[in-house]
JSON list of C-alpha atoms in Angstrom, two decimals:
[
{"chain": "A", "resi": 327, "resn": "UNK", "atom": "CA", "xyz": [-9.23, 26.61, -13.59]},
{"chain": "A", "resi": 328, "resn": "UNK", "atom": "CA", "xyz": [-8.23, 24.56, -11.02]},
{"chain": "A", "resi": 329, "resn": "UNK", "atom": "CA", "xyz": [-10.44, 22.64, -8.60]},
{"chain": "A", "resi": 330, "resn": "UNK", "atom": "CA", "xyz": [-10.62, 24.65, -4.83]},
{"chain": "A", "resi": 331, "resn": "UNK", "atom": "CA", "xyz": [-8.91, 21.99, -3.21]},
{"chain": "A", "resi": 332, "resn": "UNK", "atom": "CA", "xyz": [-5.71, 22.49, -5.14]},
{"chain": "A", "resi": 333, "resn": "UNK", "atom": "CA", "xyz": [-6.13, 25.79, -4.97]},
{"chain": "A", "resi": 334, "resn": "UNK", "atom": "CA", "xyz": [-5.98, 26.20, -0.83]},
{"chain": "A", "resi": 335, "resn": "UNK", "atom": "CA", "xyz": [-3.48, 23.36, -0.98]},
{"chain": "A", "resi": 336, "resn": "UNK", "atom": "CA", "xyz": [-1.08, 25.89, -3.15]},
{"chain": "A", "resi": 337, "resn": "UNK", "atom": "CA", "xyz": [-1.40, 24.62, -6.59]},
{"chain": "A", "resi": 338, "resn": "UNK", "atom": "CA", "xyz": [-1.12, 27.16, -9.50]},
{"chain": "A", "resi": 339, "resn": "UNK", "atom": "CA", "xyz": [-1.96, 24.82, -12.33]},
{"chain": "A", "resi": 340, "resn": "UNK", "atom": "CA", "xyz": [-3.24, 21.24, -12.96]},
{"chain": "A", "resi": 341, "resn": "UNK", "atom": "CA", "xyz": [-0.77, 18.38, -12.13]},
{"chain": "A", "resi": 342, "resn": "UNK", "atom": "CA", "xyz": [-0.09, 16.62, -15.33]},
{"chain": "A", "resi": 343, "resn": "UNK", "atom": "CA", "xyz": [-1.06, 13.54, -14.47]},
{"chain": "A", "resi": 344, "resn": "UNK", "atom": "CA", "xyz": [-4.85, 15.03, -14.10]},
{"chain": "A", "resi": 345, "resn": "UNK", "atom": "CA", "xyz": [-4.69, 16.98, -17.53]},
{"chain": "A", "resi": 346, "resn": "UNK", "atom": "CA", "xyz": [-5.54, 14.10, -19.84]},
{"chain": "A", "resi": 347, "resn": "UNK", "atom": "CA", "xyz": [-8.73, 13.38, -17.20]},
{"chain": "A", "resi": 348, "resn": "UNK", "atom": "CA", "xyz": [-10.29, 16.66, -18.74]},
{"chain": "A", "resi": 349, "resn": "UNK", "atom": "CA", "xyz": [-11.46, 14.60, -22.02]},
{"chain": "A", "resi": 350, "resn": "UNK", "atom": "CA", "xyz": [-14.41, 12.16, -20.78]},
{"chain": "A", "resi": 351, "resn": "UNK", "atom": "CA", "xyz": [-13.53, 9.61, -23.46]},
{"chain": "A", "resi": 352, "resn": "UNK", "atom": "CA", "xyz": [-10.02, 9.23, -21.62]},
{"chain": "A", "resi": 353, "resn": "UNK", "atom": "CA", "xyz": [-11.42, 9.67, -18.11]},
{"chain": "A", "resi": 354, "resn": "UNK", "atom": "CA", "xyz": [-13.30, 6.55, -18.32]},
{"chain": "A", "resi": 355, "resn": "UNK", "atom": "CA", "xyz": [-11.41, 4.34, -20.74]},
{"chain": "A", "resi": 356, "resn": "UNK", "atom": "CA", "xyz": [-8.21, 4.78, -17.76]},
{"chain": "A", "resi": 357, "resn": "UNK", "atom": "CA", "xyz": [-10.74, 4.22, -15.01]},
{"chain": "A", "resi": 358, "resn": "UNK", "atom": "CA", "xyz": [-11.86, 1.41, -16.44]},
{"chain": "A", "resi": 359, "resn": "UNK", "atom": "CA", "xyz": [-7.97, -0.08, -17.57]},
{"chain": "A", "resi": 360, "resn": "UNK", "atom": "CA", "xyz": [-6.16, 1.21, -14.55]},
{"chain": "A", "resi": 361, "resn": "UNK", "atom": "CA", "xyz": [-7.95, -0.64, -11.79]},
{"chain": "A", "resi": 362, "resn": "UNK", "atom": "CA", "xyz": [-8.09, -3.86, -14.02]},
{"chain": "A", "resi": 363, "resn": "UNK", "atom": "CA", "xyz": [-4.06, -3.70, -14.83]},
{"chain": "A", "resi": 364, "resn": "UNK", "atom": "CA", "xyz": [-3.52, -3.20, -11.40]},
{"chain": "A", "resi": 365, "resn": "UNK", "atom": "CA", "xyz": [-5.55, -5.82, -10.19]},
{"chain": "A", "resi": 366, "resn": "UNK", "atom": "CA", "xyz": [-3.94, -8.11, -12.63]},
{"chain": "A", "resi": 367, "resn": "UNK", "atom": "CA", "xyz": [-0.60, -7.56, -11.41]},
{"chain": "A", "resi": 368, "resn": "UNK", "atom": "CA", "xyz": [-1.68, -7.78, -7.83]},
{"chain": "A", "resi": 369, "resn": "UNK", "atom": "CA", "xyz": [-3.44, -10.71, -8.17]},
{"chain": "A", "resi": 370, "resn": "UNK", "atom": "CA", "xyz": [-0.68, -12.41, -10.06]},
{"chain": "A", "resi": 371, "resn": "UNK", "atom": "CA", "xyz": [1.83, -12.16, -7.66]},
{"chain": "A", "resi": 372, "resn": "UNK", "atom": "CA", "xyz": [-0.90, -13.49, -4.47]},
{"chain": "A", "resi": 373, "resn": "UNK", "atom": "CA", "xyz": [-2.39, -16.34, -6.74]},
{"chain": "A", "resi": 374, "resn": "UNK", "atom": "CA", "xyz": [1.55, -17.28, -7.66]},
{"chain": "A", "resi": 375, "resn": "UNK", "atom": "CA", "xyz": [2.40, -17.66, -4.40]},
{"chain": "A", "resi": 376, "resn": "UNK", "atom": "CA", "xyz": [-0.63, -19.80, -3.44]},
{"chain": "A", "resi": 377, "resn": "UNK", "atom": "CA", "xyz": [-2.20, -17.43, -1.19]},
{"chain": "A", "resi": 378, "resn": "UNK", "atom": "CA", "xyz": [-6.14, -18.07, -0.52]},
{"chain": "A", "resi": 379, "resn": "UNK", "atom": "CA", "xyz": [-8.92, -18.12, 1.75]},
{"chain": "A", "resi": 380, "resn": "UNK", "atom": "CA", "xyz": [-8.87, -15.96, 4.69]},
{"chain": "A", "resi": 381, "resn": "UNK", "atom": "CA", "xyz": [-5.22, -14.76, 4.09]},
{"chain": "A", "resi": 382, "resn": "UNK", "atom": "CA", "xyz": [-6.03, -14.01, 0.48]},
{"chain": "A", "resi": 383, "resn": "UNK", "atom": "CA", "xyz": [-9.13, -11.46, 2.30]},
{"chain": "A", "resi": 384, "resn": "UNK", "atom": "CA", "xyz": [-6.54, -10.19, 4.34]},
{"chain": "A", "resi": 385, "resn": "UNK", "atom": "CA", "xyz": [-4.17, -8.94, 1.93]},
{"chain": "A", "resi": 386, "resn": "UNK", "atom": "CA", "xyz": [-6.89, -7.68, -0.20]},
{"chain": "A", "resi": 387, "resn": "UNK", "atom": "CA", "xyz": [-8.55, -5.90, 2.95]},
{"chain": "A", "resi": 388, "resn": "UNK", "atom": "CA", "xyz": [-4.61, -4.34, 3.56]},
{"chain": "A", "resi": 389, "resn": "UNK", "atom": "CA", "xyz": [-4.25, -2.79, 0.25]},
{"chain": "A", "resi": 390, "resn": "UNK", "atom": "CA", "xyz": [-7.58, -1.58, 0.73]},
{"chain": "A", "resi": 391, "resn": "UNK", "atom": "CA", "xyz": [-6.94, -0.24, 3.55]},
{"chain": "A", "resi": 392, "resn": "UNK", "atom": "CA", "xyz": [-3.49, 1.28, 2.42]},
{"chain": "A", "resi": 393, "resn": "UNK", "atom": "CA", "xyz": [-5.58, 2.78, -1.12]},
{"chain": "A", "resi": 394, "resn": "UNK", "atom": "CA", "xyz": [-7.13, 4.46, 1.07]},
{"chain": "A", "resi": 395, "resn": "UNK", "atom": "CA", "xyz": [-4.43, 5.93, 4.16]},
{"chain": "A", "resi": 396, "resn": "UNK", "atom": "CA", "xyz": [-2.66, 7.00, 0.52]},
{"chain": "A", "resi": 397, "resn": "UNK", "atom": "CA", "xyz": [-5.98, 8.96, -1.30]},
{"chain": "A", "resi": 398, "resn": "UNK", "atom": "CA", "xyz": [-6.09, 10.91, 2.46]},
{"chain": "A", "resi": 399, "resn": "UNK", "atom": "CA", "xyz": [-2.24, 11.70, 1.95]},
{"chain": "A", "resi": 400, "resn": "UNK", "atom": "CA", "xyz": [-2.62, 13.19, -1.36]},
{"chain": "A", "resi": 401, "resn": "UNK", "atom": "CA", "xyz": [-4.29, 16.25, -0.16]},
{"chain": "A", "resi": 402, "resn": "UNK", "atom": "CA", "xyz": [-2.97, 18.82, -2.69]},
{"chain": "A", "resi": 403, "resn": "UNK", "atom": "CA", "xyz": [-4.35, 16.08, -5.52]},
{"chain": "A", "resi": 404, "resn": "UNK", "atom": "CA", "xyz": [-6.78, 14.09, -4.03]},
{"chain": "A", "resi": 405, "resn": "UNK", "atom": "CA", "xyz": [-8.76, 16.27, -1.76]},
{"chain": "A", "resi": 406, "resn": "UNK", "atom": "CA", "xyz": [-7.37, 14.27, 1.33]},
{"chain": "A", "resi": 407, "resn": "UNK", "atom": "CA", "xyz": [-10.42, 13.53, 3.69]},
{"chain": "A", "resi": 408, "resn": "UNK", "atom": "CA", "xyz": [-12.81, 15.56, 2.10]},
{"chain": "A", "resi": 409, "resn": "UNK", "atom": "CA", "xyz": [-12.19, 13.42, -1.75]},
{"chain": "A", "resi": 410, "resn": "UNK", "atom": "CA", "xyz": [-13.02, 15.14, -4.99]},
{"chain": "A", "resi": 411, "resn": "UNK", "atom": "CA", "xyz": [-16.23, 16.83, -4.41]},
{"chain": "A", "resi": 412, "resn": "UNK", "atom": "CA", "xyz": [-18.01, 20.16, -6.42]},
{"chain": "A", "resi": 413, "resn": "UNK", "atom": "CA", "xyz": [-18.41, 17.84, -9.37]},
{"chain": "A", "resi": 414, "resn": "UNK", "atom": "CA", "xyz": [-21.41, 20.42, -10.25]},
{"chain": "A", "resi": 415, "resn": "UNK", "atom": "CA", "xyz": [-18.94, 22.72, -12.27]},
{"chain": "A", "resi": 416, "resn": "UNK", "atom": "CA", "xyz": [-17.89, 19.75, -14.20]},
{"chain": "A", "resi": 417, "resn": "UNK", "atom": "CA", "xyz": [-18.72, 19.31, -17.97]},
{"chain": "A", "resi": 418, "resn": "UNK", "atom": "CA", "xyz": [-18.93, 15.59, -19.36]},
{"chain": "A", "resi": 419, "resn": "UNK", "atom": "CA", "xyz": [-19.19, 16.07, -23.55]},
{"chain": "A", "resi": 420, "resn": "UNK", "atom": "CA", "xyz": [-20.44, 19.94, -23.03]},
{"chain": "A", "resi": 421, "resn": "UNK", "atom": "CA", "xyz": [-23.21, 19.49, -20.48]},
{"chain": "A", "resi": 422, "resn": "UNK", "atom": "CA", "xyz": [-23.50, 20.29, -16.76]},
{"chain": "A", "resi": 423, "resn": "UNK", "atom": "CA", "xyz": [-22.54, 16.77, -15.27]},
{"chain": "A", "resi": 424, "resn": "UNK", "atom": "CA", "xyz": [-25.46, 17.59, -12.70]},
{"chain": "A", "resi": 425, "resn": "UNK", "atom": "CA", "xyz": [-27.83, 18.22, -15.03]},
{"chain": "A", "resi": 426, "resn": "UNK", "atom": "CA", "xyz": [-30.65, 16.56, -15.57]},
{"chain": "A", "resi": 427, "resn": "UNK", "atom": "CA", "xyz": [-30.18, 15.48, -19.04]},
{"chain": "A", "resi": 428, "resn": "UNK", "atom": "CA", "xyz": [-26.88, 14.14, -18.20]},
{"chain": "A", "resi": 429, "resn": "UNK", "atom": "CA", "xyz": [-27.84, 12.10, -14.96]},
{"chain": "A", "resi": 430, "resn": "UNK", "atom": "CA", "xyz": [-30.87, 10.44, -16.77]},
{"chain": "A", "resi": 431, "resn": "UNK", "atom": "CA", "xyz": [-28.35, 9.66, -19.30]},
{"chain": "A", "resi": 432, "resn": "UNK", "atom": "CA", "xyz": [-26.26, 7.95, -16.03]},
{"chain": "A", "resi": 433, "resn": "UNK", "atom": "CA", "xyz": [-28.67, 6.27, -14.76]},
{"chain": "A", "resi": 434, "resn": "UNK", "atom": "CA", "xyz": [-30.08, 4.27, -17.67]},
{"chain": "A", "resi": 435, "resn": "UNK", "atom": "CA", "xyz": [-26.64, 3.78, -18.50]},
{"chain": "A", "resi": 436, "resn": "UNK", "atom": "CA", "xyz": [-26.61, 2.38, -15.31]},
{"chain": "A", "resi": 437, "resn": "UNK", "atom": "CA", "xyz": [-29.60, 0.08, -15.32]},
{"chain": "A", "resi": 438, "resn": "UNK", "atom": "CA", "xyz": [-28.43, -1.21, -19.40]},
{"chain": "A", "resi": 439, "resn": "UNK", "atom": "CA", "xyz": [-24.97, -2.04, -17.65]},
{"chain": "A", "resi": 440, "resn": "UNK", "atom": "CA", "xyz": [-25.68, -3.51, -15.21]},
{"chain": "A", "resi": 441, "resn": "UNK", "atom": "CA", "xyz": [-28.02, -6.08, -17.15]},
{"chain": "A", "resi": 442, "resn": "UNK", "atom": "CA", "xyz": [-25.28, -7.00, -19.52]},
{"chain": "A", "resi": 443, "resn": "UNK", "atom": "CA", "xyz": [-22.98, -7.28, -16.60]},
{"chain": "A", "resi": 444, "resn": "UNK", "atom": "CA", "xyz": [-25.80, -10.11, -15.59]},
{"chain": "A", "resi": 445, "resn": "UNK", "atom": "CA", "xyz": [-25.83, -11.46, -19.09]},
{"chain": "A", "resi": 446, "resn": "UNK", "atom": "CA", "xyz": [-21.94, -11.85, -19.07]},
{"chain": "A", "resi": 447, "resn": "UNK", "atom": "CA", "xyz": [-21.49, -13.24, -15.63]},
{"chain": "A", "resi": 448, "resn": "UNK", "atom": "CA", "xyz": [-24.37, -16.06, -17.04]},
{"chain": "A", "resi": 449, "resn": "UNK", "atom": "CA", "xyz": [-22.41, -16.58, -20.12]},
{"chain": "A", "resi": 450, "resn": "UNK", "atom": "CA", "xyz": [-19.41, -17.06, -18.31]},
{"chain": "A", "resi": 451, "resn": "UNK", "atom": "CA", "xyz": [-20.69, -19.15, -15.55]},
{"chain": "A", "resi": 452, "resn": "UNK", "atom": "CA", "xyz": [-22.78, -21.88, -18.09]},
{"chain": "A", "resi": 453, "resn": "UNK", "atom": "CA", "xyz": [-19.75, -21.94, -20.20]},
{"chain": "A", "resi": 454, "resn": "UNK", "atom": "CA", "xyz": [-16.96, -24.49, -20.13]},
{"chain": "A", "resi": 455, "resn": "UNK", "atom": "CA", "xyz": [-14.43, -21.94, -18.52]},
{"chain": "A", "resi": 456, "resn": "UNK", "atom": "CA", "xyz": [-17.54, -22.12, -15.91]},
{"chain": "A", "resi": 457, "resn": "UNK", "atom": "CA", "xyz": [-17.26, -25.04, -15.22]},
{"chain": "A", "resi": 458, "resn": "UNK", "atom": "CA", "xyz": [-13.40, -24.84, -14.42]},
{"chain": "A", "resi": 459, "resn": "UNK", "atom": "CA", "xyz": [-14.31, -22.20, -12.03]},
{"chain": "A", "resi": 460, "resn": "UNK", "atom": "CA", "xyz": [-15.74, -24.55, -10.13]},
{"chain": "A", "resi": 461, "resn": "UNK", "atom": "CA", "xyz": [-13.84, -27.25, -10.52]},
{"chain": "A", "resi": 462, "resn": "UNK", "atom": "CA", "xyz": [-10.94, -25.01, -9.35]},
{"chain": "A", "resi": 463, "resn": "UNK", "atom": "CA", "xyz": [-12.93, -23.97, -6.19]},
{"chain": "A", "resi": 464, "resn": "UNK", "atom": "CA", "xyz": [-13.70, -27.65, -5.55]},
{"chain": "A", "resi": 465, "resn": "UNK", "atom": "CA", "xyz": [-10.04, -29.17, -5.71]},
{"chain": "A", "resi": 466, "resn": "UNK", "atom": "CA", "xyz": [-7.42, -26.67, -7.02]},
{"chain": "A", "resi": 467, "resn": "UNK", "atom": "CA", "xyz": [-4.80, -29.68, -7.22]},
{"chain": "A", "resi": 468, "resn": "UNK", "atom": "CA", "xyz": [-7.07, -31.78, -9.63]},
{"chain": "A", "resi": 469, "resn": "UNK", "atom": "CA", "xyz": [-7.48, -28.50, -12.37]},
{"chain": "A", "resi": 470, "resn": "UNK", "atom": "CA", "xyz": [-3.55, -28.62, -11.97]},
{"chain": "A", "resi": 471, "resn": "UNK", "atom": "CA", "xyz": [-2.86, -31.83, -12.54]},
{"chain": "A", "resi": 472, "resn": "UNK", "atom": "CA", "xyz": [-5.41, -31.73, -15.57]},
{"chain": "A", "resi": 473, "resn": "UNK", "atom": "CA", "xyz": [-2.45, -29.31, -16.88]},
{"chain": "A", "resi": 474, "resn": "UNK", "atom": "CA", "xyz": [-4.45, -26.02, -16.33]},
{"chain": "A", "resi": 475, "resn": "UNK", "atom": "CA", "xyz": [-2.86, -23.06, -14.58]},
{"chain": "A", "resi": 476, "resn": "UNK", "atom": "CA", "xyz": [-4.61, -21.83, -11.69]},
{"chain": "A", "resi": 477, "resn": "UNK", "atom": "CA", "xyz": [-2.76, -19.09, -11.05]},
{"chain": "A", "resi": 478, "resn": "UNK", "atom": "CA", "xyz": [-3.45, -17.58, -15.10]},
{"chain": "A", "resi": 479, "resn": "UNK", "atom": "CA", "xyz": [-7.17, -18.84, -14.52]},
{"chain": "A", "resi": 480, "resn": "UNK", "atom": "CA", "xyz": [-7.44, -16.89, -11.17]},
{"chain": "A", "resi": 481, "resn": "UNK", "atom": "CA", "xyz": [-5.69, -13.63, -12.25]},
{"chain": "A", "resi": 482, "resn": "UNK", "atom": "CA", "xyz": [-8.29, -13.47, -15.23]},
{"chain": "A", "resi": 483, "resn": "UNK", "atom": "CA", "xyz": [-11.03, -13.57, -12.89]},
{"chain": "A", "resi": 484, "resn": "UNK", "atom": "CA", "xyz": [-9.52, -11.33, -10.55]},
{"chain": "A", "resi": 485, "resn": "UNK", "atom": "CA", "xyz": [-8.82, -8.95, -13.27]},
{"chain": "A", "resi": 486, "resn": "UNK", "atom": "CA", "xyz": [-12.83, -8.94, -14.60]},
{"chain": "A", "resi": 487, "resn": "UNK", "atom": "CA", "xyz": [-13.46, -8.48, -11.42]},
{"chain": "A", "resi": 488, "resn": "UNK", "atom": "CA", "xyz": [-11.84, -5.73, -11.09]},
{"chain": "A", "resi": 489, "resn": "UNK", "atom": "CA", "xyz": [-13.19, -4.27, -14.10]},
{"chain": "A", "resi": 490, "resn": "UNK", "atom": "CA", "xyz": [-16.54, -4.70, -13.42]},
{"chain": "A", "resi": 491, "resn": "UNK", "atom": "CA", "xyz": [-16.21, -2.99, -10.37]},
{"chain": "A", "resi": 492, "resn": "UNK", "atom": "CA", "xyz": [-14.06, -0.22, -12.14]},
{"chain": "A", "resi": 493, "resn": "UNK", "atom": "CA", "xyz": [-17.25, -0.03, -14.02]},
{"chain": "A", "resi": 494, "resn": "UNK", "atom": "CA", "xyz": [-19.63, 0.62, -11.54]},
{"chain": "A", "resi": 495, "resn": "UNK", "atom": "CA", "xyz": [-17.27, 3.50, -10.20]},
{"chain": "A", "resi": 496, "resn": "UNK", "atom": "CA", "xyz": [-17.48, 4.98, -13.65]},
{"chain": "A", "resi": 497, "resn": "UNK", "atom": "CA", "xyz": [-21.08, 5.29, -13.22]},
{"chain": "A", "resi": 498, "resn": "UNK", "atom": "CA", "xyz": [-21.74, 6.07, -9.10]},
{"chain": "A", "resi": 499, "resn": "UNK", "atom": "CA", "xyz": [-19.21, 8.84, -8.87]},
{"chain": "A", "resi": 500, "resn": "UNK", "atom": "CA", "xyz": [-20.90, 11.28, -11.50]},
{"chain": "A", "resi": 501, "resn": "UNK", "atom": "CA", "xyz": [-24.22, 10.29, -10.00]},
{"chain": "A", "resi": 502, "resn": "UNK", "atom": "CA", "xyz": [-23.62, 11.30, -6.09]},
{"chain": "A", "resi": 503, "resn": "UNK", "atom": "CA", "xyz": [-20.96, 13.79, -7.08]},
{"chain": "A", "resi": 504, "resn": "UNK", "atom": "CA", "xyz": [-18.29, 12.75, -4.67]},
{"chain": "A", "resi": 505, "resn": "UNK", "atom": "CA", "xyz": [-15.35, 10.25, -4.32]},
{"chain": "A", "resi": 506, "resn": "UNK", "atom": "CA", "xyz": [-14.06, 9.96, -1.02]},
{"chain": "A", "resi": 507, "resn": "UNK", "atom": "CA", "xyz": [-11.79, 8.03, 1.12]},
{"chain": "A", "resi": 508, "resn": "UNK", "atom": "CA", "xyz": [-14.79, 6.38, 2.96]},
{"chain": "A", "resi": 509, "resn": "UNK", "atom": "CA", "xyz": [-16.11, 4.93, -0.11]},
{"chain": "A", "resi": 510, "resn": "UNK", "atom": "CA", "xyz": [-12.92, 3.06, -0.59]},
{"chain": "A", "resi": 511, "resn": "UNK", "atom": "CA", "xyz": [-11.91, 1.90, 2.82]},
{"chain": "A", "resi": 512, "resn": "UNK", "atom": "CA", "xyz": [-12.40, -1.92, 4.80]},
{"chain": "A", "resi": 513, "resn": "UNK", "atom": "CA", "xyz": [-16.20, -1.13, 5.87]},
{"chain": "A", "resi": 514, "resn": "UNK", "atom": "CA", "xyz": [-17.46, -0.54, 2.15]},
{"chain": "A", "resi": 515, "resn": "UNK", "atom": "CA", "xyz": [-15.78, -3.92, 1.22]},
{"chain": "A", "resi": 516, "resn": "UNK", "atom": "CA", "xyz": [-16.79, -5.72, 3.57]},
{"chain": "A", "resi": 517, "resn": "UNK", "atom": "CA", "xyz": [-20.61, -4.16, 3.12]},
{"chain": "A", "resi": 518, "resn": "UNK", "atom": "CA", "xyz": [-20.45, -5.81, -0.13]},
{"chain": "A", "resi": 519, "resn": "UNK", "atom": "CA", "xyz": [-19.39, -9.55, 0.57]},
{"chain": "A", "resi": 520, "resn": "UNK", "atom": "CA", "xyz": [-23.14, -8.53, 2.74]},
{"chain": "A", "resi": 521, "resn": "UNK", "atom": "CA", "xyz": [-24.98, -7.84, 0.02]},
{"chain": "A", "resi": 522, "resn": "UNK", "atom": "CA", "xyz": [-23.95, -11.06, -1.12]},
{"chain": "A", "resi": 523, "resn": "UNK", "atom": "CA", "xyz": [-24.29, -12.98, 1.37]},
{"chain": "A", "resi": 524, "resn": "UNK", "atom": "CA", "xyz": [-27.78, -11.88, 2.25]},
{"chain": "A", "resi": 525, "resn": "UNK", "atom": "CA", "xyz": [-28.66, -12.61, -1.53]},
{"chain": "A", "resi": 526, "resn": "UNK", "atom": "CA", "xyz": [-27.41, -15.80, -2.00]},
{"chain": "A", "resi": 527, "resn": "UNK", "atom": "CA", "xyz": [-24.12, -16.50, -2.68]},
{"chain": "A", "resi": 528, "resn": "UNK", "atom": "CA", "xyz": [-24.42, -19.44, -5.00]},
{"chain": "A", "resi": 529, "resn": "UNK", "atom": "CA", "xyz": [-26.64, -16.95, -7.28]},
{"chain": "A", "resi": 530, "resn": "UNK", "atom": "CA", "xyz": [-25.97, -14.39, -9.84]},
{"chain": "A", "resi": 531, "resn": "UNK", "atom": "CA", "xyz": [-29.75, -12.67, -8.96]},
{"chain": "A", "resi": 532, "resn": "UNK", "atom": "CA", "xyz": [-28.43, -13.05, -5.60]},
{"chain": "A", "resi": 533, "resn": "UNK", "atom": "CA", "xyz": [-26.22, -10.23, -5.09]},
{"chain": "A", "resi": 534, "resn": "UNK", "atom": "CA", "xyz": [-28.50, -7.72, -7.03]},
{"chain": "A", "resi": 535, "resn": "UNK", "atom": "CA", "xyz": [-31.30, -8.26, -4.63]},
{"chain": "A", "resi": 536, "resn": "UNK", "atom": "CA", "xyz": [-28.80, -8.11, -1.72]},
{"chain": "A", "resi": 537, "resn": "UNK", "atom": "CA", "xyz": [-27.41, -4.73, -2.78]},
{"chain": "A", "resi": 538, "resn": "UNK", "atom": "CA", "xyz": [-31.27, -3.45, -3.45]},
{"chain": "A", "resi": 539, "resn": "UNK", "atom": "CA", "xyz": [-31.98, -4.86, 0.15]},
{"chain": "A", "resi": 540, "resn": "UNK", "atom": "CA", "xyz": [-29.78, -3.64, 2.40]}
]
């Protein structure tokens, strides 16, 4: 069975590339790896070439913005405007993924990730590597001549970064039962550098109250 989308684009059969995504272990160990490879190589190639600051948010906000002009392209596979929805008929280990059982499950999953998310952005940010960070925010060239490499240094970050938030896609998808090109455009993006913002940025607590804020 193929979702209705495919169907009423003319699909007979699931595209390969979507077959593996049937077995939940694989569905969210590649949602979790693909965003943070890509992100990696991505952020390589801008770090590399010394991009930062307000260019750096611009390139970012341009492949966001080109994500999601592509996801709306992909109609036959991606649902186009509409996304992925009907995730109701969708079975995660043998259980309705709407079912009650299952969504508890998500969203103490949820609540336990998103503490050791906390725990690990603490460890990281009291640790030596830390303090780099913000030595390399304060005066890049100094960390250089020290005979670290920014660019490594920054594509790490980059890449957690990415994983984290690959993370908390694993968990709100399954939990609102849609994925659409409006939750990956410019305006969601730039609603979270808010939530920040209004939290505090120089605090980890910060951006967890912002997001519960706003």
């Amino acid at each position: 069975k193929i979702p209705d989308f495919m169907f009423w684009s003319g699909l007979t059969e699931l595209p390969w590339f979507w077959a593996p995504f049937s077995n939940p272990l694989f569905a969210v160990v590649a949602a979790l790896v693909i965003p943070s490879l890509i992100a990696a190589i991505v952020g390589y190639f801008i770090f590399r070439s010394r991009v930062q600051g307000v260019y750096f948010s611009i390139i970012t906000q341009a492949l966001t913005l080109l994500t999601s002009i592509w996801f709306v392209g992909q109609q036959a596979y991606t649902g186009g405007t509409n996304g992925i929805t009907n995730l109701g008929s969708a079975k995660f280990f043998g259980q309705s993924l709407l079912s009650t059982g299952v969504q508890t499950g998500f969203y103490l999953a949820t609540v336990i990730c998103l503490a050791l998310v906390y725990v690990l952005a603490r460890w990281v940010t009291d640790s030596r590597f830390g303090r780099l960070l913000i030595a390399l925010r304060d005066d890049e060239a100094r960390v250089r001549f020290l005979g670290y490499d920014p660019v490594l240094i920054k594509t790490l970050v980059f890449t957690l970064s990415a994983g984290i938030a690959a993370l908390a896609g694993v968990l709100f998808v399954p939990q609102v039962g849609i994925i659409s090109p409006a939750n990956m455009g410019v305006v969601p993006s730039i609603e979270m550098v808010i939530w920040v913002a209004l939290g505090g940025r120089g605090t980890l607590i910060g951006a967890i109250v912002g997001a519960l804020v706003v």
